[in-house]
Structure formats: structure tokens, C-alpha cells
PDB file of C-alpha atoms in Angstrom:
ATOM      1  CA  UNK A   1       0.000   0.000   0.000  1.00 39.00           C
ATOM      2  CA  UNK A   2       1.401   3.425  -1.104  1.00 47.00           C
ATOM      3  CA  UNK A   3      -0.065   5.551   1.569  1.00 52.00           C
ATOM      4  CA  UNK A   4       2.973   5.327   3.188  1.00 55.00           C
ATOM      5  CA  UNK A   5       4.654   7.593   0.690  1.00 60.00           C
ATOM      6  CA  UNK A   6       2.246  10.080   2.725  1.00 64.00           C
ATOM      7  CA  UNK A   7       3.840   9.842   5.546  1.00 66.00           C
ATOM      8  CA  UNK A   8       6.828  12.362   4.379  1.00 75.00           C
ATOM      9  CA  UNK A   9       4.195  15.399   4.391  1.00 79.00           C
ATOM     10  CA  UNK A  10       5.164  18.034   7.154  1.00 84.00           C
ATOM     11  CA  UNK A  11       4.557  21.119   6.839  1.00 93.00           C
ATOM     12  CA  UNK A  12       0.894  23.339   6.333  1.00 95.00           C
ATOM     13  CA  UNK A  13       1.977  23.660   2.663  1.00 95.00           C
ATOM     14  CA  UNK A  14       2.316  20.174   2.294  1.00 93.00           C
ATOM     15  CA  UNK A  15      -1.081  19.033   3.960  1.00 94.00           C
ATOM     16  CA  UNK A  16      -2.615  21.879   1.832  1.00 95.00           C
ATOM     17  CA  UNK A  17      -4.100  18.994  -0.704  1.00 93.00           C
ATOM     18  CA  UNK A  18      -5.699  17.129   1.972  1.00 94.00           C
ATOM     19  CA  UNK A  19      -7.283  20.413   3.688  1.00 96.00           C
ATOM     20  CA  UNK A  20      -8.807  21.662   0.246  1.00 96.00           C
ATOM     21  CA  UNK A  21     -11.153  18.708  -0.099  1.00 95.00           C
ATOM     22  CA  UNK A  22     -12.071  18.630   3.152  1.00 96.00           C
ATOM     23  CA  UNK A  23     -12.765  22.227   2.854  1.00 97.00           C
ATOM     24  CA  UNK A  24     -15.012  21.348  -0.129  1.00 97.00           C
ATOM     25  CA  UNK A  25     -16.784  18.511   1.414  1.00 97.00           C
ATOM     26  CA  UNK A  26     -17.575  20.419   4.647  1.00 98.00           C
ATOM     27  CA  UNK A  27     -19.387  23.569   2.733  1.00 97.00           C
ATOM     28  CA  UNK A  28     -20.651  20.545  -0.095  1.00 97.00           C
ATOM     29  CA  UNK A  29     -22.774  19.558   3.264  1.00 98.00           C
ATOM     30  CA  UNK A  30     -23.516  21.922   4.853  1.00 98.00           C
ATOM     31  CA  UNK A  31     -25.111  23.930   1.135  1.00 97.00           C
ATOM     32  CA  UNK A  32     -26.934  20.302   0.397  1.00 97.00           C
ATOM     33  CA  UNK A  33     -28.399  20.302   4.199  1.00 97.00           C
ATOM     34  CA  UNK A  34     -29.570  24.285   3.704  1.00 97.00           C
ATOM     35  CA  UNK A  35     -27.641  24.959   6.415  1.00 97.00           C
ATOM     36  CA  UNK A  36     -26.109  29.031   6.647  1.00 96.00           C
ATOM     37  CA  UNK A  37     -22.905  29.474   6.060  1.00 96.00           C
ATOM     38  CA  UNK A  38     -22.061  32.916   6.072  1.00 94.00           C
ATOM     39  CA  UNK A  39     -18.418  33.670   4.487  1.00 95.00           C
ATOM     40  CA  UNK A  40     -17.933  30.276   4.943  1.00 97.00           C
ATOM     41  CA  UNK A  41     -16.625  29.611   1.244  1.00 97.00           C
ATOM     42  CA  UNK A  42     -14.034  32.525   1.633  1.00 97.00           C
ATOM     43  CA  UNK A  43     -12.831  31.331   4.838  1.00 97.00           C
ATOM     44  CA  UNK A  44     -12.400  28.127   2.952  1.00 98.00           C
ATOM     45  CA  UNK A  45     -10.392  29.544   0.096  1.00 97.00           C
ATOM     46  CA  UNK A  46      -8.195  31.467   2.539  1.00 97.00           C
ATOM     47  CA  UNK A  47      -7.226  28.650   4.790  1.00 98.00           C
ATOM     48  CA  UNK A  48      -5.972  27.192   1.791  1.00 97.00           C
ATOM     49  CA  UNK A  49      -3.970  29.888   0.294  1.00 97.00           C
ATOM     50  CA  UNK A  50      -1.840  30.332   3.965  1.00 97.00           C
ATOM     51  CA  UNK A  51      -1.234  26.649   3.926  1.00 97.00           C
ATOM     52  CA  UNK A  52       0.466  26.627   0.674  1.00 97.00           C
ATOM     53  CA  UNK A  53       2.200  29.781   1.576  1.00 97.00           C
ATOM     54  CA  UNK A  54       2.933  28.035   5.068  1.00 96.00           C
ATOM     55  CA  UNK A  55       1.606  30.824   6.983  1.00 96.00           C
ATOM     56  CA  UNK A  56       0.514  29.694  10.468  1.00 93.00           C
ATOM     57  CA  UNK A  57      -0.688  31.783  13.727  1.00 85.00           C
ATOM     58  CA  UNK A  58      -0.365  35.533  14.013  1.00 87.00           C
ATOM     59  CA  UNK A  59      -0.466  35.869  10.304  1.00 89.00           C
ATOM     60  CA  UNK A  60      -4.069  34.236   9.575  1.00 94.00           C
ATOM     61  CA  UNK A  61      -6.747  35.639  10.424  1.00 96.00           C
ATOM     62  CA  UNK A  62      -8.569  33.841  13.774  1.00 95.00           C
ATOM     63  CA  UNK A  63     -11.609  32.111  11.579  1.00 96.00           C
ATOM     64  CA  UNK A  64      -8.998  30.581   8.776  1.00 97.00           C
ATOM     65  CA  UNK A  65      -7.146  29.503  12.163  1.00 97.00           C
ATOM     66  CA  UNK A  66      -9.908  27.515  13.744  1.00 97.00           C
ATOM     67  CA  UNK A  67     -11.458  26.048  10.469  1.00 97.00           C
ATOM     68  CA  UNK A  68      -8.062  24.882   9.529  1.00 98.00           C
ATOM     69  CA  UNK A  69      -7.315  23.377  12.888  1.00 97.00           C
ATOM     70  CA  UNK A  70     -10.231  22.209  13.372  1.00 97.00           C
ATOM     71  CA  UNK A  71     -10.423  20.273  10.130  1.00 97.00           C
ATOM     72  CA  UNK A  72      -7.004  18.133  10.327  1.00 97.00           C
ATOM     73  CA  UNK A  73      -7.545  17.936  14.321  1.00 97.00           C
ATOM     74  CA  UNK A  74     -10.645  15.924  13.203  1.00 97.00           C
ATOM     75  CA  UNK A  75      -8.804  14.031  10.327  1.00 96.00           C
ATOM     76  CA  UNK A  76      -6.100  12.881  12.558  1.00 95.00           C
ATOM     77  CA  UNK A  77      -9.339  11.642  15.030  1.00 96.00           C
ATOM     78  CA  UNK A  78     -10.616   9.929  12.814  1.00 95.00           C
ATOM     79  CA  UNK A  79      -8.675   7.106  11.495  1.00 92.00           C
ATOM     80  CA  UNK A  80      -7.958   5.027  14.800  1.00 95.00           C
ATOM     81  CA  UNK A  81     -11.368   4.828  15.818  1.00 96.00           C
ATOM     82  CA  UNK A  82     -12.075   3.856  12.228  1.00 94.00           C
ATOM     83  CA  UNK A  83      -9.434   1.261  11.987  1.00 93.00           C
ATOM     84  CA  UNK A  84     -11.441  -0.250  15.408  1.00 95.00           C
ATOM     85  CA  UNK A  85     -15.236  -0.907  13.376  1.00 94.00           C
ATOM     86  CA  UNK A  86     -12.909  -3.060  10.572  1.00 90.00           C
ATOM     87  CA  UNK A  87     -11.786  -6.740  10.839  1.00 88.00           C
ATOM     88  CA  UNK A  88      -8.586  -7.468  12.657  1.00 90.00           C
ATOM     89  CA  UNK A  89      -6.726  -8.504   9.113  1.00 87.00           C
ATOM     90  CA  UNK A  90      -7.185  -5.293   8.070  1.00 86.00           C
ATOM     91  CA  UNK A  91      -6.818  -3.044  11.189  1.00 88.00           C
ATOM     92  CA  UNK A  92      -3.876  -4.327  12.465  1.00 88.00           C
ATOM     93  CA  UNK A  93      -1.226  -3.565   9.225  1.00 84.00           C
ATOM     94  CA  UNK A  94      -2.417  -0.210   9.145  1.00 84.00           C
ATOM     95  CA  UNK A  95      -2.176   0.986  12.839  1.00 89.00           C
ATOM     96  CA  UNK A  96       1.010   2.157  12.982  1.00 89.00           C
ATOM     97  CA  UNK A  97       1.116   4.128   9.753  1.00 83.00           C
ATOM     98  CA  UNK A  98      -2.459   5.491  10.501  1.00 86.00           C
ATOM     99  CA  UNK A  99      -1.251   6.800  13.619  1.00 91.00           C
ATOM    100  CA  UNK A 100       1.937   8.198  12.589  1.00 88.00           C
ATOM    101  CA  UNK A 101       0.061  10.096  10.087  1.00 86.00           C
ATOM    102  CA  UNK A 102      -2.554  11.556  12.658  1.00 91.00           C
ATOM    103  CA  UNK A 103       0.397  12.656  14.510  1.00 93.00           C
ATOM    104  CA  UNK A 104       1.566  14.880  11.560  1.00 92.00           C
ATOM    105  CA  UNK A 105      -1.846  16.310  11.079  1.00 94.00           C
ATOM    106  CA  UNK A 106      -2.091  17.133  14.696  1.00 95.00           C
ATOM    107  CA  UNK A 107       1.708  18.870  14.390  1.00 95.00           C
ATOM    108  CA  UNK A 108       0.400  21.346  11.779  1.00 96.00           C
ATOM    109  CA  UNK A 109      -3.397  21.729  13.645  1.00 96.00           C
ATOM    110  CA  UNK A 110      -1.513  22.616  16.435  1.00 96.00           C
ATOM    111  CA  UNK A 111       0.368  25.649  14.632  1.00 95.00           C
ATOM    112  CA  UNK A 112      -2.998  26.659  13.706  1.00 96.00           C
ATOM    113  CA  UNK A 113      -4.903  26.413  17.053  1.00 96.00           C
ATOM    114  CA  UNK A 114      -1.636  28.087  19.321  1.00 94.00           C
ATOM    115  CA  UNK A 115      -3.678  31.316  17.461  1.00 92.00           C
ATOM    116  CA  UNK A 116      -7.078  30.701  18.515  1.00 93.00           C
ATOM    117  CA  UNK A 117      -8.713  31.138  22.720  1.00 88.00           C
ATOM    118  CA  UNK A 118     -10.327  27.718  22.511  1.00 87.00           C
ATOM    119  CA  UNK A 119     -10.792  24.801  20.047  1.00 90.00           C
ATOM    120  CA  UNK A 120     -11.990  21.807  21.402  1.00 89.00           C
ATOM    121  CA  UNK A 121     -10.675  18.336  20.297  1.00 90.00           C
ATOM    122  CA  UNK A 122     -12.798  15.790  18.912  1.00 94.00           C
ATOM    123  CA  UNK A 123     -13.350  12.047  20.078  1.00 95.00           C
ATOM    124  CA  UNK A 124     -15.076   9.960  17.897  1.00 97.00           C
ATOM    125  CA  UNK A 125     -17.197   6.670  18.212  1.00 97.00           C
ATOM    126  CA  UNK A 126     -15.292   3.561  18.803  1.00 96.00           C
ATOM    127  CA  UNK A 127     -17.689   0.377  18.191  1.00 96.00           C
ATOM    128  CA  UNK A 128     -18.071   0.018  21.744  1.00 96.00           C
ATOM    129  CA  UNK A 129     -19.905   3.511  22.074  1.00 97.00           C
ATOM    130  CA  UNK A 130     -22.719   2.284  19.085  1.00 97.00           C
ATOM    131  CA  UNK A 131     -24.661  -0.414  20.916  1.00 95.00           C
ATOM    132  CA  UNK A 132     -27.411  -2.083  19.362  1.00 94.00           C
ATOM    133  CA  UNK A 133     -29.660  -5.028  21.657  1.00 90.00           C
ATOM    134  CA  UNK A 134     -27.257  -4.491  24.750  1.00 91.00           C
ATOM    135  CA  UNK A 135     -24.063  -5.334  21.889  1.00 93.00           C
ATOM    136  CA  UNK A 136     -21.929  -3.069  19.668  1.00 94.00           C
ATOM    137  CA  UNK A 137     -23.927  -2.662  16.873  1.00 96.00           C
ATOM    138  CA  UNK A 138     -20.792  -3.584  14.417  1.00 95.00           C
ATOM    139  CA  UNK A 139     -21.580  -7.419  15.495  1.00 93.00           C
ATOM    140  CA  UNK A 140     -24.931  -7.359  13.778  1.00 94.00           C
ATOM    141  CA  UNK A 141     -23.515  -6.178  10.269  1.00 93.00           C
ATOM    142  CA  UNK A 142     -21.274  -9.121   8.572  1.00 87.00           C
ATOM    143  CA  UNK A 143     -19.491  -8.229   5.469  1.00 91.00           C
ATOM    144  CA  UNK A 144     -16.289  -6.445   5.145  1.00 92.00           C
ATOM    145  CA  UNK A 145     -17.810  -3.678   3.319  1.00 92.00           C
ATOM    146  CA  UNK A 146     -20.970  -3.485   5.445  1.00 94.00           C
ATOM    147  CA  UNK A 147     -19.017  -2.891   8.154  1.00 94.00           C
ATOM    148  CA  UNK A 148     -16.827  -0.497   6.495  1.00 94.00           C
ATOM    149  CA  UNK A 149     -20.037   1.718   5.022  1.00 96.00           C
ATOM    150  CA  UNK A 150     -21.018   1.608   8.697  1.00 97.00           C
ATOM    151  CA  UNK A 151     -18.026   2.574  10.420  1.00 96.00           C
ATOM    152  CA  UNK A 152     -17.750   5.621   7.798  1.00 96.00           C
ATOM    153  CA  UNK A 153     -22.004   6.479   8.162  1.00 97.00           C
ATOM    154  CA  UNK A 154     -21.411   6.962  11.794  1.00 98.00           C
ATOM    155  CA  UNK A 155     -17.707   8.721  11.709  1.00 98.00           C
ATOM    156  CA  UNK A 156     -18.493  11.079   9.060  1.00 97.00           C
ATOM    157  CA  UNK A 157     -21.425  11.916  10.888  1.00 98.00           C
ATOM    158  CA  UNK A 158     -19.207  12.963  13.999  1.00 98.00           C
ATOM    159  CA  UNK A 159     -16.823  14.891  11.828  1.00 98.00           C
ATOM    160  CA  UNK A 160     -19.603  16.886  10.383  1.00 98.00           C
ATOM    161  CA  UNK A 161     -20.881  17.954  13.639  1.00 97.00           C
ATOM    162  CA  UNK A 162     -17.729  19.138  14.693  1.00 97.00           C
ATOM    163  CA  UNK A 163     -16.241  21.056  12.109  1.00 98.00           C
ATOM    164  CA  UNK A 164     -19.107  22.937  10.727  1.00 97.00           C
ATOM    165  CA  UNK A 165     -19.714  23.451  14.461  1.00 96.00           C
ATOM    166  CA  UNK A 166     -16.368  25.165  15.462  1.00 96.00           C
ATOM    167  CA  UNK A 167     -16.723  26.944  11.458  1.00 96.00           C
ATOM    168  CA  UNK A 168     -19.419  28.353  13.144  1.00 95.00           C
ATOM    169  CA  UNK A 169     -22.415  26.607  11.261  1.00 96.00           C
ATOM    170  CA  UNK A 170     -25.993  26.365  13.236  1.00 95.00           C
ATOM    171  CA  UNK A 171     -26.097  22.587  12.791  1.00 95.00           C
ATOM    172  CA  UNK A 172     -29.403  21.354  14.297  1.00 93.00           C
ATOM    173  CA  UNK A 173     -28.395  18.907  17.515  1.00 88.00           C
ATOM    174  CA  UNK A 174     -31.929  17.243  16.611  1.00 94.00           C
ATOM    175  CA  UNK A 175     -30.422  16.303  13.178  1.00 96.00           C
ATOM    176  CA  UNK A 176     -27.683  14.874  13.977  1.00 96.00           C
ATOM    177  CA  UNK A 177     -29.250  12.977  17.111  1.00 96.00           C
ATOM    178  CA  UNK A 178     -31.954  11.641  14.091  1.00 97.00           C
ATOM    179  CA  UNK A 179     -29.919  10.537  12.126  1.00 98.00           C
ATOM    180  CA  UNK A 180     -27.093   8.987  14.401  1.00 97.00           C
ATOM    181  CA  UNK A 181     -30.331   6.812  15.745  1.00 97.00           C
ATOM    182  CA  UNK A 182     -31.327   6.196  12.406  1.00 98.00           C
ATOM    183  CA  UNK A 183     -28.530   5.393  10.825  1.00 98.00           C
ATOM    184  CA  UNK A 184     -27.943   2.530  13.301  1.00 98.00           C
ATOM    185  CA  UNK A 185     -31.297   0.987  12.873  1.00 97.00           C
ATOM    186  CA  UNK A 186     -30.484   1.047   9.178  1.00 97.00           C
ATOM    187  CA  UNK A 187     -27.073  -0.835   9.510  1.00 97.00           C
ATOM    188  CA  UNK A 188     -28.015  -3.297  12.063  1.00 96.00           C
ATOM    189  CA  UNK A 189     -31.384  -4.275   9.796  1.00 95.00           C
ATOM    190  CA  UNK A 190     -33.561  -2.800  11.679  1.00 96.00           C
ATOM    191  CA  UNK A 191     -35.088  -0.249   9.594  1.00 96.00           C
ATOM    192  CA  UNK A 192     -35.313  -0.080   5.388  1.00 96.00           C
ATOM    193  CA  UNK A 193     -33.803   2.491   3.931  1.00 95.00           C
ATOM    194  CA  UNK A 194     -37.416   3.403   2.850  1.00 94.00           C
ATOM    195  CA  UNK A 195     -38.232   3.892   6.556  1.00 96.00           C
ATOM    196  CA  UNK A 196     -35.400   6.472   7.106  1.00 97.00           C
ATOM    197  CA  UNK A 197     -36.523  10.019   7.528  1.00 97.00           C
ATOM    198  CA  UNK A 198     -35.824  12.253   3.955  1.00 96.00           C
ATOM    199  CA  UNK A 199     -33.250  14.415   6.213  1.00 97.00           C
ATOM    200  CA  UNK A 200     -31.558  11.926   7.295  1.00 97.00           C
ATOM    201  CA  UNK A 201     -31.309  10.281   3.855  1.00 97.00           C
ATOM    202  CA  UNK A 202     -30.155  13.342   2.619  1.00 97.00           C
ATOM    203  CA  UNK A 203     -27.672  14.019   5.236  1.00 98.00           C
ATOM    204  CA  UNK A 204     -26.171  10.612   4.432  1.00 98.00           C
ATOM    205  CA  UNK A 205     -26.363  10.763   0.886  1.00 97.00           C
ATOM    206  CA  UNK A 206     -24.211  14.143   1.423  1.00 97.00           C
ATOM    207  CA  UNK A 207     -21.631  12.769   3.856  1.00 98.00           C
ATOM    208  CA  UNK A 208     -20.844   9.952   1.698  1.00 97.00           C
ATOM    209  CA  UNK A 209     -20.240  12.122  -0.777  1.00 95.00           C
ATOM    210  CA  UNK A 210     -16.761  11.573   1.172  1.00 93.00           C
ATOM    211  CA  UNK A 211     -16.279   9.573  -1.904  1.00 91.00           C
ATOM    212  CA  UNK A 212     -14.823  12.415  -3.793  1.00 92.00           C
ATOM    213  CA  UNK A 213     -12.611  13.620  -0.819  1.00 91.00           C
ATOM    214  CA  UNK A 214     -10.863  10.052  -0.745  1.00 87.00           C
ATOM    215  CA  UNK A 215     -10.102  10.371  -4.597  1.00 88.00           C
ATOM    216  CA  UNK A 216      -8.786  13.938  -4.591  1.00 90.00           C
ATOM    217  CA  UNK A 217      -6.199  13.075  -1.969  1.00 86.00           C
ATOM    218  CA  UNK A 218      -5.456   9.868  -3.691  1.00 83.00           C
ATOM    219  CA  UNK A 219      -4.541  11.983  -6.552  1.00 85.00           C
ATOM    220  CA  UNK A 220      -3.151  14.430  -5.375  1.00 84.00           C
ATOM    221  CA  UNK A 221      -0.568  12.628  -3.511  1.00 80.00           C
ATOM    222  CA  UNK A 222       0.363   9.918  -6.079  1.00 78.00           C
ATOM    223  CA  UNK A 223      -0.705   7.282  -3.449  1.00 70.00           C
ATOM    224  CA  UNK A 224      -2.183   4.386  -5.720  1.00 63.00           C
ATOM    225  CA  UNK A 225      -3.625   3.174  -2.865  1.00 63.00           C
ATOM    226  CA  UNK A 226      -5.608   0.052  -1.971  1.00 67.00           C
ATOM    227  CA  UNK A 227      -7.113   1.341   1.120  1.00 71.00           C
ATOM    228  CA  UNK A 228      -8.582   4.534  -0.486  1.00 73.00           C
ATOM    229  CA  UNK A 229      -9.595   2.635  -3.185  1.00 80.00           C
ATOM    230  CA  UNK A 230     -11.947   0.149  -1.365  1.00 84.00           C
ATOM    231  CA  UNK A 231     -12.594   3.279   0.461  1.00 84.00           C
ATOM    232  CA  UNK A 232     -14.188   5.176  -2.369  1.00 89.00           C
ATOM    233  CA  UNK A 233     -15.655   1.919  -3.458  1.00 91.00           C
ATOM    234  CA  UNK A 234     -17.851   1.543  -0.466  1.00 93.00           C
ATOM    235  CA  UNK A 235     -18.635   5.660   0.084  1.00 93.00           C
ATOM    236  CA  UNK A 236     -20.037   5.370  -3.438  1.00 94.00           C
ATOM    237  CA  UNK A 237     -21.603   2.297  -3.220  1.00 95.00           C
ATOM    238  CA  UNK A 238     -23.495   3.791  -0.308  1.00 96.00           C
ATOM    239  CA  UNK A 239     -24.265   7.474  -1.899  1.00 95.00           C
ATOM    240  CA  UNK A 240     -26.141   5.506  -4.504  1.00 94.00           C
ATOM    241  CA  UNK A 241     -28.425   3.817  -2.232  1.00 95.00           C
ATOM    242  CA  UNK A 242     -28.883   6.923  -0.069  1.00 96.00           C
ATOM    243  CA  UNK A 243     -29.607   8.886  -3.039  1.00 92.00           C
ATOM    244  CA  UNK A 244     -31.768   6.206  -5.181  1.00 77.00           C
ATOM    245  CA  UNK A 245     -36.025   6.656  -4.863  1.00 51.00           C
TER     246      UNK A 245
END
């Protein structure tokens, strides 16, 4: 697997091809949902011109700080957990590298948050915290890709909630709490798709949209990679039932 090669990124400049999807994704959302955004899209655009100029702290202003550190803080949260809803076979070779590269994301969030009062950091759900009849839910959903569409349903969920919060987007608790519920009773067979509510069906159709994230960094850093392949696989796989009649 070539995602190694991505370990050698450093700097803001050289994570700015990671941040610029995510910057897309998270205002790709947030539009789809109807959700304000203010000067969210220029915020976006800035945050990605100081990283490739590697300008950190005093020189950005304090909203291109916090959406910027609050994006890779959440990246770098992100894949650990993740690694934990996926059989052992395929968790296991890519801990280490996984958390070596959350360590670099969190190097250059931190030069971005040092700027900023307050930013809290983000925990997301390990299968233990998503129980379904008294068990994590994981154990009801068998195949490898099941489980990997529902380890990324209820992640990118989190991740949404967090950064458009701290970008400062009203994002309705309610929806979120909906569709978190939802989304469980979808993966575990206990609800049809056709029984979901049309937010939360849009909401998911939206966040697995993630789809086009996992291919722009794949491109962009030359990786070739197996992983983000089966991972855009799956997140498309999934938009097309959330978006299907």
C-alpha cells in the first residue's frame, strides 16, 4: 500500500491537498443540508492559500485559524477509531502508519490552534460507544464492506458535527441525534432504507459524498492506494443507495 509515501508530508503547505477537499466537502454539506454558512466559502479559500504559503498563527486571520485546525484535528481523530469498526486482518497492518500520520496532522493543527482562545478536540465513536440489543452494533452487520459503510455512516457523521460546528455553522443537535439513531437501525437491519426520515437520507447521501474527498487526496498525492480505493468503493456504493427513490 502506497499511503505510506504520505507519511513524508510536514509542513501546512504540504497538507494543503488534503485540507482543500475537506474544505469542499464540509461547505458541499452543509449547502446540500440548507444549512447558513455565512463567508464560509471565503474562509475556505483562505485557509488554503496560507497553507500553501505556510503561513501559520499571528499571520491568519482567527476564523482561517480555527477552520483549519479544526479540520485536520478531526482528520487525525478519525482514522484510529475507524481502523477499530474493521476486521482485525485489516486493522492491524495499518495501525502504525495510521497513527503516525494523525500525529503529523495534529503537528500542523496545532500551529494553527496556538492562534485561537479555545478549540476543542474531537473524540469519535469507537464500536463500543454504538450499541445495538445491549451489543456493539458492528456485530450485527457481517461483510467487510458493510461494516466499512457503517463505520464511515457513523464517523463522518461525527466529523460533520464538529467542524461545521467550530466553522461556526448552526447545525441542528436534533439532526444529527436523528440521524445517528437512524442510521444505526439502518445498519443493524432494523429499519429499510425506505423507513429512514428524507433528512436523514439526505444528510447521508451528502456525507458519503466523502467519496470524492478520498479520490482527490489519492490523486493528489500519487498514493495508488488500496485502502482509499476500497474506500471510495464503499462511500459510493453507499451514496447511490442513499440517493436512489
Amino acid at each position: 500500500m502506497s499511503v505510506f509515501s504520505l507519511l513524508r508530508a510536514r509542513t501546512p503547505a504540504d497538507f494543503a491537498d488534503w485540507f482543500e477537499p475537506g474544505g469542499a466537502y464540509l461547505l458541499r454539506v452543509a449547502e446540500g443540508m440548507g444549512l447558513h454558512t455565512g463567508d464560509l466559502s471565503g474562509v475556505i479559500d483562505e485557509a488554503e492559500t496560507a497553507m500553501r504559503a505556510d503561513r501559520t498563527g499571528a499571520d491568519v486571520a482567527p476564523a482561517v485559524n480555527r477552520l483549519i485546525a479544526a479540520d485536520l484535528y478531526a482528520d487525525a481523530a478519525f482514522g484510529l477509531p475507524f481502523l477499530e469498526w474493521t476486521p482485525v486482518w485489516y486493522e492491524l497492518p495499518l495501525t502504525l502508519p495510521t497513527a503516525y500520520a494523525d500525529w503529523r496532522l495534529r503537528r500542523v493543527a496545532d500551529q494553527y490552534a496556538a492562534a485561537i482562545d479555545y478549540l476543542s478536540v474531537p473524540r469519535f465513536s469507537r464500536p463500543q460507544d454504538v450499541v445495538s440489543r445491549g451489543a456493539p452494533a458492528v456485530e450485527s452487520v457481517s461483510s467487510f464492506a458493510d461494516r466499512f459503510a457503517f463505520a464511515d455512516a457513523i464517523l463522518h457523521l461525527e466529523w460533520f458535527d464538529y467542524v461545521a460546528t467550530e466553522a461556526g455553522i448552526d447545525v441542528p443537535p436534533g439532526l444529527i441525534e436523528e440521524a445517528r439513531s437512524q442510521t444505526v437501525g439502518y445498519y443493524v437491519g432494523e429499519l429499510e432504507m425506505n423507513d429512514l426520515d428524507p433528512s436523514v437520507r439526505r444528510l447521508q447521501y451528502l456525507l458519503f459524498t466523502d467519496d470524492e474527498w478520498v479520490r482527490a487526496v489519492d490523486e493528489a498525492y500519487g498514493l495508488g492506494s488500496s485502502l482509499f480505493s476500497v474506500w471510495e468503493r464503499v462511500c459510493r456504493r453507499e451514496r447511490d443507495r442513499f440517493g436512489g427513490v
